[in-house]
């Protein structure tokens, strides 16, 4: 199979959200901390009616329907998630209901988990399968589904929730450049979920930021050296049209892109102008560790990268700023944003992706874009995703109601023997929702 990659995408996020500006006032932090400091506009969250299983049922059903894909045509289904509802039973098995109904139970794959990286692991598995000798000619399907919730405190505004489904096959409009993958994996305790009685992670925020940037540097180095080996020329950010980052919050994305520019400066890339060289010159002597701690470098590199950020990154930021961190779905929601904003001009372009999951696992890889055939054309993908309407039709909850919902969900986490509220008025038709968890912890869902 050639040009293996993403044929179709759909995205779902809950219709319930809270404005970051209102959350700032409610939390009593200084005005601008979440909106400018973190760079976030809005945060989506699941009410008691929704969870990672319902969101994944919703998005998979929607993708199959809207692109008219027969469930029998799926041969591999992989789920990336870090929201563990059952420690043994995969979310993939939940999704099998859709396929079993159509008479197809011959589907490989289970769930992949490592913080926000599981979606990328799932995607690599599917792409590798289509490129392998085990491929039986059918499509792969990747699902990223997460509800990111934090305890009260500084991390809470970096929550979010969404599910994304991606159809994988040959001759894709979004084709993997399979040879250019750079990976960095290591053992760290920056963010983890050791308390099985709670949905909230234990997080060392500052350490997670540094780990993210160090992983970015190393993945970029590995990506560049593979590119250079195959292409016989240096890679720099001028070789790609867009850079898409895992997006816990927008400020980190701004810092990350500036970091890539600093890397290019250190590697003596020819596109860097004399003026920029002079501005970054004083930081040449910093050790690696010092460079992660230098506020001055952070400031100057963001300044010199600003015009390139506006061109190559800003179009990728819409959904992550509006929905928040979606963990495994975050990177792909940023990718959805550039498809939404730029679908008519992407042909022939290269898009570089950076995936990071705490703990840690990280990879940099890239897509080459070409126009696919209906229904897998870029313009149809943008139409199906319908991002603007989904964002605009949301219901803004006041912060008090958001906090109340978080409290209820804390009680419900790991609980049994309850039914959910009957009011589904905020959900769009076709949305799956949780109705009941019985005395044996079995979950029941219905479709609106
Ligand atoms: N106006 C404008 N900016 C402000 C204001 C204000 N009133 N107040 C603060 N800021 C800025 C700060 O200067 C800082 O920006 P800077 O880093 O450019 O200097 C930013 O807002 C955040 O303020 P901090 O004081 O650094 O925030 P705090 O430490 O309270 O929390 C953190 C931020 C650590 C990111 C926290 O939200 C967190 O732990 N989140 C979860 C972990 C996370 O997302 N890590 C990322 C990678 S791992 C993953 O994806 C889970």
Tab-separated table of C-alpha atoms and ligand atoms in Angstrom:
chain	number	residue	atom	x	y	z
A	1	UNK	CA	0.000	0.000	0.000
A	2	UNK	CA	1.261	3.487	-0.802
A	3	UNK	CA	0.494	6.932	0.618
A	4	UNK	CA	-0.953	5.371	3.743
A	5	UNK	CA	-2.502	7.883	6.082
A	6	UNK	CA	-5.710	9.548	7.181
A	7	UNK	CA	-8.658	9.316	4.776
A	8	UNK	CA	-11.331	10.849	6.941
A	9	UNK	CA	-11.721	12.514	10.345
A	10	UNK	CA	-14.537	13.463	12.646
A	11	UNK	CA	-14.448	15.259	15.979
A	12	UNK	CA	-16.868	15.375	18.904
A	13	UNK	CA	-16.652	17.503	22.033
A	14	UNK	CA	-19.275	17.975	24.739
A	15	UNK	CA	-21.776	20.816	24.159
A	16	UNK	CA	-21.118	22.047	27.694
A	17	UNK	CA	-18.296	24.493	28.418
A	18	UNK	CA	-17.079	27.233	30.719
A	19	UNK	CA	-15.407	30.516	29.691
A	20	UNK	CA	-11.838	30.912	30.943
A	21	UNK	CA	-12.419	34.601	31.609
A	22	UNK	CA	-15.296	33.780	33.956
A	23	UNK	CA	-13.271	31.017	35.553
A	24	UNK	CA	-10.469	33.518	36.329
A	25	UNK	CA	-12.900	35.721	38.227
A	26	UNK	CA	-14.490	32.751	39.965
A	27	UNK	CA	-11.133	31.281	41.040
A	28	UNK	CA	-9.904	34.666	42.265
A	29	UNK	CA	-6.713	34.601	40.175
A	30	UNK	CA	-5.386	37.740	38.486
A	31	UNK	CA	-7.283	38.790	35.383
A	32	UNK	CA	-5.633	37.408	32.261
A	33	UNK	CA	-3.930	34.431	33.926
A	34	UNK	CA	-5.920	31.782	32.051
A	35	UNK	CA	-6.773	33.770	28.907
A	36	UNK	CA	-3.380	35.423	28.262
A	37	UNK	CA	-1.080	33.546	30.649
A	38	UNK	CA	-2.227	30.099	29.510
A	39	UNK	CA	-3.688	31.406	26.233
A	40	UNK	CA	-7.011	29.572	26.637
A	41	UNK	CA	-10.515	30.804	25.737
A	42	UNK	CA	-12.900	28.095	26.831
A	43	UNK	CA	-12.965	24.633	28.434
A	44	UNK	CA	-15.340	21.805	27.474
A	45	UNK	CA	-16.342	19.195	30.028
A	46	UNK	CA	-18.530	16.121	30.329
A	47	UNK	CA	-21.617	16.309	32.513
A	48	UNK	CA	-22.919	13.144	34.190
A	49	UNK	CA	-24.439	12.131	30.844
A	50	UNK	CA	-21.176	11.797	28.952
A	51	UNK	CA	-17.846	10.021	29.336
A	52	UNK	CA	-15.034	8.709	27.152
A	53	UNK	CA	-17.095	5.682	26.113
A	54	UNK	CA	-20.161	7.674	25.060
A	55	UNK	CA	-18.030	10.253	23.221
A	56	UNK	CA	-16.206	7.527	21.310
A	57	UNK	CA	-19.496	5.803	20.402
A	58	UNK	CA	-20.794	9.163	19.167
A	59	UNK	CA	-17.781	10.014	17.047
A	60	UNK	CA	-17.351	6.555	15.488
A	61	UNK	CA	-21.033	6.328	14.535
A	62	UNK	CA	-20.883	9.808	13.087
A	63	UNK	CA	-17.744	9.129	11.023
A	64	UNK	CA	-19.124	5.893	9.541
A	65	UNK	CA	-22.423	7.559	8.665
A	66	UNK	CA	-21.115	10.815	7.270
A	67	UNK	CA	-18.433	9.261	5.072
A	68	UNK	CA	-20.712	6.302	4.256
A	69	UNK	CA	-18.234	3.683	5.385
A	70	UNK	CA	-19.715	0.201	5.841
A	71	UNK	CA	-18.726	-1.145	9.307
A	72	UNK	CA	-17.713	-4.375	7.534
A	73	UNK	CA	-14.895	-2.445	5.834
A	74	UNK	CA	-13.034	-1.886	9.120
A	75	UNK	CA	-10.289	-4.453	9.832
A	76	UNK	CA	-8.468	-2.797	12.703
A	77	UNK	CA	-9.723	-0.488	15.426
A	78	UNK	CA	-7.359	1.130	17.911
A	79	UNK	CA	-8.288	3.414	20.779
A	80	UNK	CA	-5.912	5.859	22.466
A	81	UNK	CA	-7.031	7.073	25.883
A	82	UNK	CA	-5.735	7.809	29.353
A	83	UNK	CA	-9.160	7.966	30.965
A	84	UNK	CA	-9.423	4.496	32.394
A	85	UNK	CA	-12.967	3.458	33.252
A	86	UNK	CA	-12.229	-0.229	33.518
A	87	UNK	CA	-8.718	-1.434	34.214
A	88	UNK	CA	-9.170	-4.536	32.098
A	89	UNK	CA	-11.924	-4.074	29.555
A	90	UNK	CA	-10.849	-1.849	26.691
A	91	UNK	CA	-12.962	0.954	25.245
A	92	UNK	CA	-12.386	-0.777	21.925
A	93	UNK	CA	-14.666	-3.587	23.112
A	94	UNK	CA	-17.428	-1.050	23.730
A	95	UNK	CA	-17.131	0.175	20.179
A	96	UNK	CA	-17.458	-3.402	18.920
A	97	UNK	CA	-21.216	-3.102	19.471
A	98	UNK	CA	-21.392	-0.894	16.385
A	99	UNK	CA	-19.499	-3.420	14.287
A	100	UNK	CA	-21.063	-6.598	15.710
A	101	UNK	CA	-24.470	-5.213	14.752
A	102	UNK	CA	-23.262	-5.074	11.164
A	103	UNK	CA	-21.935	-8.646	11.398
A	104	UNK	CA	-18.254	-7.735	11.695
A	105	UNK	CA	-16.332	-9.023	14.713
A	106	UNK	CA	-13.112	-9.684	12.776
A	107	UNK	CA	-11.374	-6.494	13.925
A	108	UNK	CA	-7.877	-6.366	15.441
A	109	UNK	CA	-6.584	-3.861	17.991
A	110	UNK	CA	-7.235	-2.812	21.602
A	111	UNK	CA	-6.503	0.317	23.672
A	112	UNK	CA	-3.158	2.106	23.998
A	113	UNK	CA	-2.379	4.077	27.137
A	114	UNK	CA	0.391	6.471	28.074
A	115	UNK	CA	-0.984	9.858	29.079
A	116	UNK	CA	-1.612	12.037	26.020
A	117	UNK	CA	0.476	9.786	23.732
A	118	UNK	CA	-1.986	6.857	23.416
A	119	UNK	CA	-3.652	8.329	20.324
A	120	UNK	CA	-0.350	8.522	18.499
A	121	UNK	CA	0.520	4.948	19.497
A	122	UNK	CA	-2.885	3.873	18.129
A	123	UNK	CA	-2.323	5.834	14.921
A	124	UNK	CA	1.154	4.366	14.380
A	125	UNK	CA	-0.265	0.853	14.966
A	126	UNK	CA	-2.948	1.346	12.327
A	127	UNK	CA	-0.615	2.902	9.778
A	128	UNK	CA	1.973	0.158	10.368
A	129	UNK	CA	-0.744	-2.469	9.905
A	130	UNK	CA	-1.856	-1.048	6.557
A	131	UNK	CA	1.794	-0.888	5.464
A	132	UNK	CA	2.470	-4.476	6.636
A	133	UNK	CA	2.065	-8.020	5.335
A	134	UNK	CA	-0.791	-8.621	7.812
A	135	UNK	CA	-2.969	-6.031	6.095
A	136	UNK	CA	-6.155	-7.586	4.677
A	137	UNK	CA	-7.169	-4.659	2.468
A	138	UNK	CA	-9.672	-3.117	4.865
A	139	UNK	CA	-9.519	0.245	6.670
A	140	UNK	CA	-8.013	0.982	10.053
A	141	UNK	CA	-9.877	3.192	12.486
A	142	UNK	CA	-8.203	5.215	15.247
A	143	UNK	CA	-10.136	6.746	18.106
A	144	UNK	CA	-8.688	9.236	20.615
A	145	UNK	CA	-11.018	9.852	23.532
A	146	UNK	CA	-10.371	11.626	26.824
A	147	UNK	CA	-11.895	13.691	29.546
A	148	UNK	CA	-9.163	15.832	31.113
A	149	UNK	CA	-10.135	16.890	34.619
A	150	UNK	CA	-7.908	18.224	37.401
A	151	UNK	CA	-8.409	18.827	41.113
A	152	UNK	CA	-9.158	22.413	42.138
A	153	UNK	CA	-6.044	24.547	41.785
A	154	UNK	CA	-3.727	25.842	39.059
A	155	UNK	CA	-4.089	22.824	36.765
A	156	UNK	CA	-7.911	22.845	36.657
A	157	UNK	CA	-8.159	25.468	33.860
A	158	UNK	CA	-6.059	23.163	31.655
A	159	UNK	CA	-8.822	20.539	31.444
A	160	UNK	CA	-10.984	19.696	28.429
A	161	UNK	CA	-12.767	16.787	26.729
A	162	UNK	CA	-13.219	15.367	23.235
A	163	UNK	CA	-13.170	12.304	21.000
A	164	UNK	CA	-11.687	12.134	17.510
A	165	UNK	CA	-11.994	9.312	14.977
A	166	UNK	CA	-9.637	8.881	12.006
A	167	UNK	CA	-10.060	6.446	9.134
A	168	UNK	CA	-6.744	4.965	7.956
A	169	UNK	CA	-5.963	3.523	4.539
A	170	UNK	CA	-3.893	3.818	1.343
A	171	UNK	CA	-4.009	6.719	-1.161
A	172	UNK	CA	-4.870	9.072	1.655
A	173	UNK	CA	-5.138	12.849	1.302
A	174	UNK	CA	-3.186	13.066	4.576
A	175	UNK	CA	-0.291	10.693	3.870
A	176	UNK	CA	2.332	9.714	6.428
A	177	UNK	CA	5.951	10.419	5.628
A	178	UNK	CA	6.714	7.131	7.366
A	179	UNK	CA	10.487	7.367	7.136
A	180	UNK	CA	10.734	10.599	9.071
A	181	UNK	CA	9.703	9.711	12.585
A	182	UNK	CA	11.685	10.955	15.552
A	183	UNK	CA	10.909	9.553	18.994
A	184	UNK	CA	12.076	10.140	22.551
A	185	UNK	CA	10.911	8.068	25.498
A	186	UNK	CA	12.097	8.144	29.115
A	187	UNK	CA	11.096	7.514	32.721
A	188	UNK	CA	9.889	10.590	34.640
A	189	UNK	CA	7.199	11.378	37.186
A	190	UNK	CA	5.816	14.610	35.708
A	191	UNK	CA	2.144	13.578	35.515
A	192	UNK	CA	0.686	10.211	36.503
A	193	UNK	CA	-2.444	8.655	37.935
A	194	UNK	CA	-1.431	6.433	40.851
A	195	UNK	CA	-4.608	6.998	42.898
A	196	UNK	CA	-7.068	4.591	41.345
A	197	UNK	CA	-9.922	5.964	43.460
A	198	UNK	CA	-9.639	9.362	41.756
A	199	UNK	CA	-9.915	10.518	38.186
A	200	UNK	CA	-7.434	13.325	38.900
A	201	UNK	CA	-3.740	12.997	38.105
A	202	UNK	CA	-0.824	13.780	40.367
A	203	UNK	CA	0.949	16.511	38.429
A	204	UNK	CA	4.196	18.405	38.787
A	205	UNK	CA	3.247	21.253	36.462
A	206	UNK	CA	6.676	22.887	36.166
A	207	UNK	CA	8.451	19.578	35.616
A	208	UNK	CA	5.889	18.592	32.951
A	209	UNK	CA	6.593	21.831	31.051
A	210	UNK	CA	10.344	21.228	31.059
A	211	UNK	CA	9.938	17.547	30.143
A	212	UNK	CA	7.696	18.572	27.247
A	213	UNK	CA	10.279	21.039	25.894
A	214	UNK	CA	13.187	18.623	26.344
A	215	UNK	CA	11.217	15.908	24.543
A	216	UNK	CA	10.447	18.391	21.769
A	217	UNK	CA	14.160	19.168	21.298
A	218	UNK	CA	15.106	15.497	21.178
A	219	UNK	CA	12.278	14.486	18.834
A	220	UNK	CA	13.172	17.394	16.550
A	221	UNK	CA	16.817	16.320	16.538
A	222	UNK	CA	15.833	12.739	15.667
A	223	UNK	CA	13.279	13.834	13.074
A	224	UNK	CA	15.844	16.152	11.435
A	225	UNK	CA	18.560	13.512	11.287
A	226	UNK	CA	16.198	11.004	9.626
A	227	UNK	CA	15.032	13.618	7.153
A	228	UNK	CA	18.623	14.566	6.386
A	229	UNK	CA	19.620	10.926	5.919
A	230	UNK	CA	16.910	10.332	3.311
A	231	UNK	CA	16.796	13.751	1.653
A	232	UNK	CA	20.509	14.606	1.783
A	233	UNK	CA	19.767	18.156	2.943
A	234	UNK	CA	19.200	19.919	6.206
A	235	UNK	CA	15.728	20.133	7.695
A	236	UNK	CA	14.553	23.387	9.247
A	237	UNK	CA	11.142	24.836	9.954
A	238	UNK	CA	11.185	26.422	6.503
A	239	UNK	CA	10.735	22.879	5.045
A	240	UNK	CA	7.214	22.586	6.506
A	241	UNK	CA	4.079	24.672	6.171
A	242	UNK	CA	2.458	23.967	9.537
A	243	UNK	CA	3.604	22.752	12.939
A	244	UNK	CA	0.995	21.037	15.048
A	245	UNK	CA	1.702	20.468	18.748
A	246	UNK	CA	0.130	18.506	21.539
A	247	UNK	CA	-1.706	21.392	23.200
A	248	UNK	CA	-2.247	21.253	26.976
A	249	UNK	CA	-2.692	25.049	26.753
A	250	UNK	CA	-1.788	27.529	24.048
A	251	UNK	CA	1.091	29.267	25.853
A	252	UNK	CA	3.091	26.044	25.809
A	253	UNK	CA	2.511	25.794	22.051
A	254	UNK	CA	3.884	29.339	21.598
A	255	UNK	CA	6.946	28.426	23.667
A	256	UNK	CA	7.404	25.167	21.757
A	257	UNK	CA	7.470	26.768	18.355
A	258	UNK	CA	9.935	29.394	19.633
A	259	UNK	CA	12.060	26.506	20.885
A	260	UNK	CA	12.149	24.990	17.375
A	261	UNK	CA	13.343	28.340	16.020
A	262	UNK	CA	16.047	28.413	18.698
A	263	UNK	CA	17.063	24.885	17.633
A	264	UNK	CA	17.325	26.053	14.029
A	265	UNK	CA	19.489	28.962	15.181
A	266	UNK	CA	21.796	26.555	17.053
A	267	UNK	CA	21.938	24.336	13.951
A	268	UNK	CA	22.870	27.355	11.843
A	269	UNK	CA	19.862	27.119	9.516
A	270	UNK	CA	20.256	29.413	6.547
A	271	UNK	CA	16.795	31.029	6.722
A	272	UNK	CA	17.597	32.741	10.015
A	273	UNK	CA	18.248	36.402	9.373
A	274	UNK	CA	21.208	38.365	10.650
A	275	UNK	CA	19.036	40.414	12.971
A	276	UNK	CA	17.632	37.261	14.601
A	277	UNK	CA	21.131	35.790	14.950
A	278	UNK	CA	22.182	38.899	16.813
A	279	UNK	CA	19.211	38.721	19.156
A	280	UNK	CA	19.738	35.025	19.958
A	281	UNK	CA	23.546	35.275	20.044
A	282	UNK	CA	23.806	35.925	23.804
A	283	UNK	CA	22.110	32.558	24.499
A	284	UNK	CA	24.614	30.469	22.538
A	285	UNK	CA	26.659	29.742	25.638
A	286	UNK	CA	23.772	28.463	27.785
A	287	UNK	CA	23.944	24.789	28.690
A	288	UNK	CA	20.907	22.691	27.729
A	289	UNK	CA	19.554	22.787	31.284
A	290	UNK	CA	20.092	26.518	31.625
A	291	UNK	CA	18.287	27.132	28.362
A	292	UNK	CA	15.069	25.531	29.723
A	293	UNK	CA	15.183	27.807	32.773
A	294	UNK	CA	16.076	31.077	31.008
A	295	UNK	CA	13.071	33.440	31.033
A	296	UNK	CA	15.027	35.862	28.863
A	297	UNK	CA	15.595	33.248	26.147
A	298	UNK	CA	11.920	32.296	26.314
A	299	UNK	CA	10.930	35.925	25.781
A	300	UNK	CA	13.399	36.739	22.999
A	301	UNK	CA	12.827	33.498	21.073
A	302	UNK	CA	9.043	34.006	21.193
A	303	UNK	CA	9.564	37.530	19.870
A	304	UNK	CA	11.737	36.499	16.944
A	305	UNK	CA	9.465	33.539	16.127
A	306	UNK	CA	6.260	35.575	16.259
A	307	UNK	CA	5.731	36.189	12.524
A	308	UNK	CA	6.465	32.530	11.704
A	309	UNK	CA	4.175	31.427	14.534
A	310	UNK	CA	1.349	33.463	13.029
A	311	UNK	CA	1.900	31.778	9.678
A	312	UNK	CA	2.745	28.174	10.607
A	313	UNK	CA	1.088	27.569	13.998
A	314	UNK	CA	-1.742	29.996	14.656
A	315	UNK	CA	-4.129	28.217	12.195
A	316	UNK	CA	-3.720	25.022	14.277
A	317	UNK	CA	-4.795	26.538	17.580
A	318	UNK	CA	-8.560	27.096	17.258
A	319	UNK	CA	-10.046	23.913	18.747
A	320	UNK	CA	-7.475	23.461	21.558
A	321	UNK	CA	-8.034	27.077	22.676
A	322	UNK	CA	-11.802	26.631	22.599
A	323	UNK	CA	-12.055	23.126	24.070
A	324	UNK	CA	-8.961	22.837	26.294
A	325	UNK	CA	-6.585	19.936	26.751
A	326	UNK	CA	-8.206	16.795	25.340
A	327	UNK	CA	-5.225	14.604	26.286
A	328	UNK	CA	-4.896	11.975	23.502
A	329	UNK	CA	-7.176	14.012	21.228
A	330	UNK	CA	-5.344	17.319	21.760
A	331	UNK	CA	-2.764	16.975	19.012
A	332	UNK	CA	-5.403	15.749	16.557
A	333	UNK	CA	-7.791	18.552	17.531
A	334	UNK	CA	-5.009	20.991	16.643
A	335	UNK	CA	-4.661	19.134	13.337
A	336	UNK	CA	-8.441	19.347	12.849
A	337	UNK	CA	-8.097	23.130	13.286
A	338	UNK	CA	-5.643	23.507	10.406
A	339	UNK	CA	-7.810	21.300	8.169
A	340	UNK	CA	-10.791	23.442	9.094
A	341	UNK	CA	-8.969	26.744	8.493
A	342	UNK	CA	-6.787	25.871	5.506
A	343	UNK	CA	-8.325	22.895	3.658
A	344	UNK	CA	-8.489	24.764	0.354
A	345	UNK	CA	-4.753	25.573	0.262
A	346	UNK	CA	-3.128	22.505	1.834
A	347	UNK	CA	-2.414	20.447	-1.292
A	348	UNK	CA	1.285	19.688	-1.700
A	349	UNK	CA	2.086	21.001	1.758
A	350	UNK	CA	3.908	19.342	4.644
A	351	UNK	CA	2.558	19.322	8.188
A	352	UNK	CA	4.810	18.393	11.119
A	353	UNK	CA	3.195	16.883	14.231
A	354	UNK	CA	4.594	16.700	17.777
A	355	UNK	CA	3.001	14.265	20.205
A	356	UNK	CA	3.803	14.295	23.933
A	357	UNK	CA	2.500	12.077	26.723
A	358	UNK	CA	3.816	12.497	30.261
A	359	UNK	CA	5.729	9.740	31.881
A	360	UNK	CA	7.053	10.057	29.091
A	361	UNK	CA	6.523	9.117	25.438
A	362	UNK	CA	6.937	11.560	22.552
A	363	UNK	CA	7.254	11.528	18.760
A	364	UNK	CA	7.600	13.931	15.879
A	365	UNK	CA	6.294	12.867	12.468
A	366	UNK	CA	4.883	14.482	9.354
A	367	UNK	CA	2.148	14.351	6.735
A	368	UNK	CA	2.238	15.266	3.072
A	369	UNK	CA	-1.122	16.604	1.919
A	370	UNK	CA	-2.752	15.871	-1.419
A	371	UNK	CA	-6.371	16.092	-2.451
A	372	UNK	CA	-8.296	12.867	-1.970
A	373	UNK	CA	-11.288	11.559	-3.878
A	374	UNK	CA	-14.795	12.120	-2.603
A	375	UNK	CA	-15.817	11.437	0.134
A	376	UNK	CA	-12.185	11.625	1.268
A	377	UNK	CA	-11.436	15.076	-0.164
A	378	UNK	CA	-10.097	17.826	2.074
A	379	UNK	CA	-13.128	20.017	1.500
A	380	UNK	CA	-15.508	17.186	2.407
A	381	UNK	CA	-13.488	16.430	5.554
A	382	UNK	CA	-13.876	20.090	6.579
A	383	UNK	CA	-17.614	19.959	5.834
A	384	UNK	CA	-18.153	16.768	7.821
A	385	UNK	CA	-16.183	18.044	10.834
A	386	UNK	CA	-18.349	21.170	10.874
A	387	UNK	CA	-16.120	22.772	13.471
A	388	UNK	CA	-17.573	26.306	13.507
A	389	UNK	CA	-21.132	25.178	14.049
A	390	UNK	CA	-20.137	22.689	16.749
A	391	UNK	CA	-18.250	25.434	18.603
A	392	UNK	CA	-20.970	28.029	18.195
A	393	UNK	CA	-23.862	25.829	19.294
A	394	UNK	CA	-22.336	25.078	22.701
A	395	UNK	CA	-23.913	25.991	26.024
A	396	UNK	CA	-21.819	28.125	28.337
A	397	UNK	CA	-22.178	27.112	31.993
A	398	UNK	CA	-21.350	29.550	34.782
A	399	UNK	CA	-18.232	28.511	36.753
A	400	UNK	CA	-20.349	27.538	39.780
A	401	UNK	CA	-22.178	24.959	37.703
A	402	UNK	CA	-18.893	23.649	36.290
A	403	UNK	CA	-17.501	23.196	39.821
A	404	UNK	CA	-20.749	21.517	40.899
A	405	UNK	CA	-20.478	19.114	37.948
A	406	UNK	CA	-16.859	18.306	38.852
A	407	UNK	CA	-17.998	17.486	42.420
A	408	UNK	CA	-20.751	15.189	41.190
A	409	UNK	CA	-18.297	13.440	38.862
A	410	UNK	CA	-15.871	12.889	41.756
A	411	UNK	CA	-18.631	10.937	43.521
A	412	UNK	CA	-19.577	9.069	40.401
A	413	UNK	CA	-16.015	8.013	39.572
A	414	UNK	CA	-15.727	4.288	40.225
A	415	UNK	CA	-19.266	4.207	41.690
A	416	UNK	CA	-22.030	1.684	40.997
A	417	UNK	CA	-25.788	1.474	41.306
A	418	UNK	CA	-26.913	4.826	39.985
A	419	UNK	CA	-28.958	6.256	37.151
A	420	UNK	CA	-28.177	9.561	35.443
A	421	UNK	CA	-30.502	12.561	35.042
A	422	UNK	CA	-33.098	12.317	32.311
A	423	UNK	CA	-32.562	15.761	30.779
A	424	UNK	CA	-30.708	15.290	27.504
A	425	UNK	CA	-31.855	18.599	26.019
A	426	UNK	CA	-28.313	19.968	25.611
A	427	UNK	CA	-27.121	16.986	23.565
A	428	UNK	CA	-27.346	17.031	19.777
A	429	UNK	CA	-29.390	14.281	18.077
A	430	UNK	CA	-27.207	11.216	17.514
A	431	UNK	CA	-25.213	11.710	20.733
A	432	UNK	CA	-24.710	8.670	22.952
A	433	UNK	CA	-25.162	9.171	26.698
A	434	UNK	CA	-24.845	7.211	29.917
A	435	UNK	CA	-28.139	6.127	31.452
A	436	UNK	CA	-27.167	3.766	34.242
A	437	UNK	CA	-24.394	1.935	36.080
A	438	UNK	CA	-25.811	-1.198	37.727
A	439	UNK	CA	-24.800	-3.047	40.886
A	440	UNK	CA	-22.115	-4.965	38.971
A	441	UNK	CA	-20.596	-1.718	37.607
A	442	UNK	CA	-21.999	-2.488	34.165
A	443	UNK	CA	-22.607	0.654	32.157
A	444	UNK	CA	-25.599	1.333	29.905
A	445	UNK	CA	-25.835	3.901	27.155
A	446	UNK	CA	-28.595	5.229	24.915
A	447	UNK	CA	-28.511	7.264	21.717
A	448	UNK	CA	-30.421	10.521	21.473
B	1	LIG	N1	-1.996	38.055	32.929
B	1	LIG	C1	-1.225	37.492	31.972
B	1	LIG	N2	-0.417	36.423	32.212
B	1	LIG	C2	-0.391	35.923	33.463
B	1	LIG	C3	-1.148	36.480	34.506
B	1	LIG	C4	-1.981	37.596	34.194
B	1	LIG	N3	-2.738	38.165	35.116
B	1	LIG	N4	-0.914	35.756	35.621
B	1	LIG	C5	-0.033	34.785	35.301
B	1	LIG	N5	0.292	34.889	33.991
B	1	LIG	C6	1.150	34.004	33.199
B	1	LIG	C7	2.429	33.567	33.868
B	1	LIG	O1	3.449	34.531	33.712
B	1	LIG	C8	2.703	32.283	33.113
B	1	LIG	O2	3.186	32.553	31.822
B	1	LIG	P1	4.712	32.290	31.448
B	1	LIG	O3	4.970	30.844	31.648
B	1	LIG	O4	4.832	32.700	30.032
B	1	LIG	O5	5.480	33.156	32.397
B	1	LIG	C9	1.312	31.720	32.888
B	1	LIG	O6	0.424	32.809	33.037
B	1	LIG	C10	0.916	30.633	33.861
B	1	LIG	O7	1.138	31.128	35.154
B	1	LIG	P2	1.911	30.247	36.221
B	1	LIG	O8	2.017	31.000	37.494
B	1	LIG	O9	3.151	29.671	35.617
B	1	LIG	O10	0.797	29.112	36.366
B	1	LIG	P3	0.690	27.977	37.416
B	1	LIG	O11	2.033	27.506	37.827
B	1	LIG	O12	-0.247	28.417	38.469
B	1	LIG	O13	-0.022	26.829	36.527
B	1	LIG	C11	0.503	25.043	34.962
B	1	LIG	C12	0.331	26.555	35.179
B	1	LIG	C13	1.758	24.581	35.700
B	1	LIG	C14	0.644	24.795	33.485
B	1	LIG	C15	-0.746	24.322	35.520
B	1	LIG	O14	-1.887	24.771	34.871
B	1	LIG	C16	-0.667	22.795	35.361
B	1	LIG	O15	-0.062	22.130	36.186
B	1	LIG	N6	-1.319	22.224	34.298
B	1	LIG	C17	-1.308	20.779	34.054
B	1	LIG	C18	0.021	20.268	33.540
B	1	LIG	C19	0.231	20.506	32.069
B	1	LIG	O16	-0.677	20.815	31.337
B	1	LIG	N7	1.469	20.317	31.609
B	1	LIG	C20	1.797	20.432	30.200
B	1	LIG	C21	2.468	19.241	29.575
B	1	LIG	S1	1.911	17.699	30.197
B	1	LIG	C22	0.254	17.479	29.744
B	1	LIG	O17	-0.115	17.633	28.634
B	1	LIG	C23	-0.699	17.128	30.804
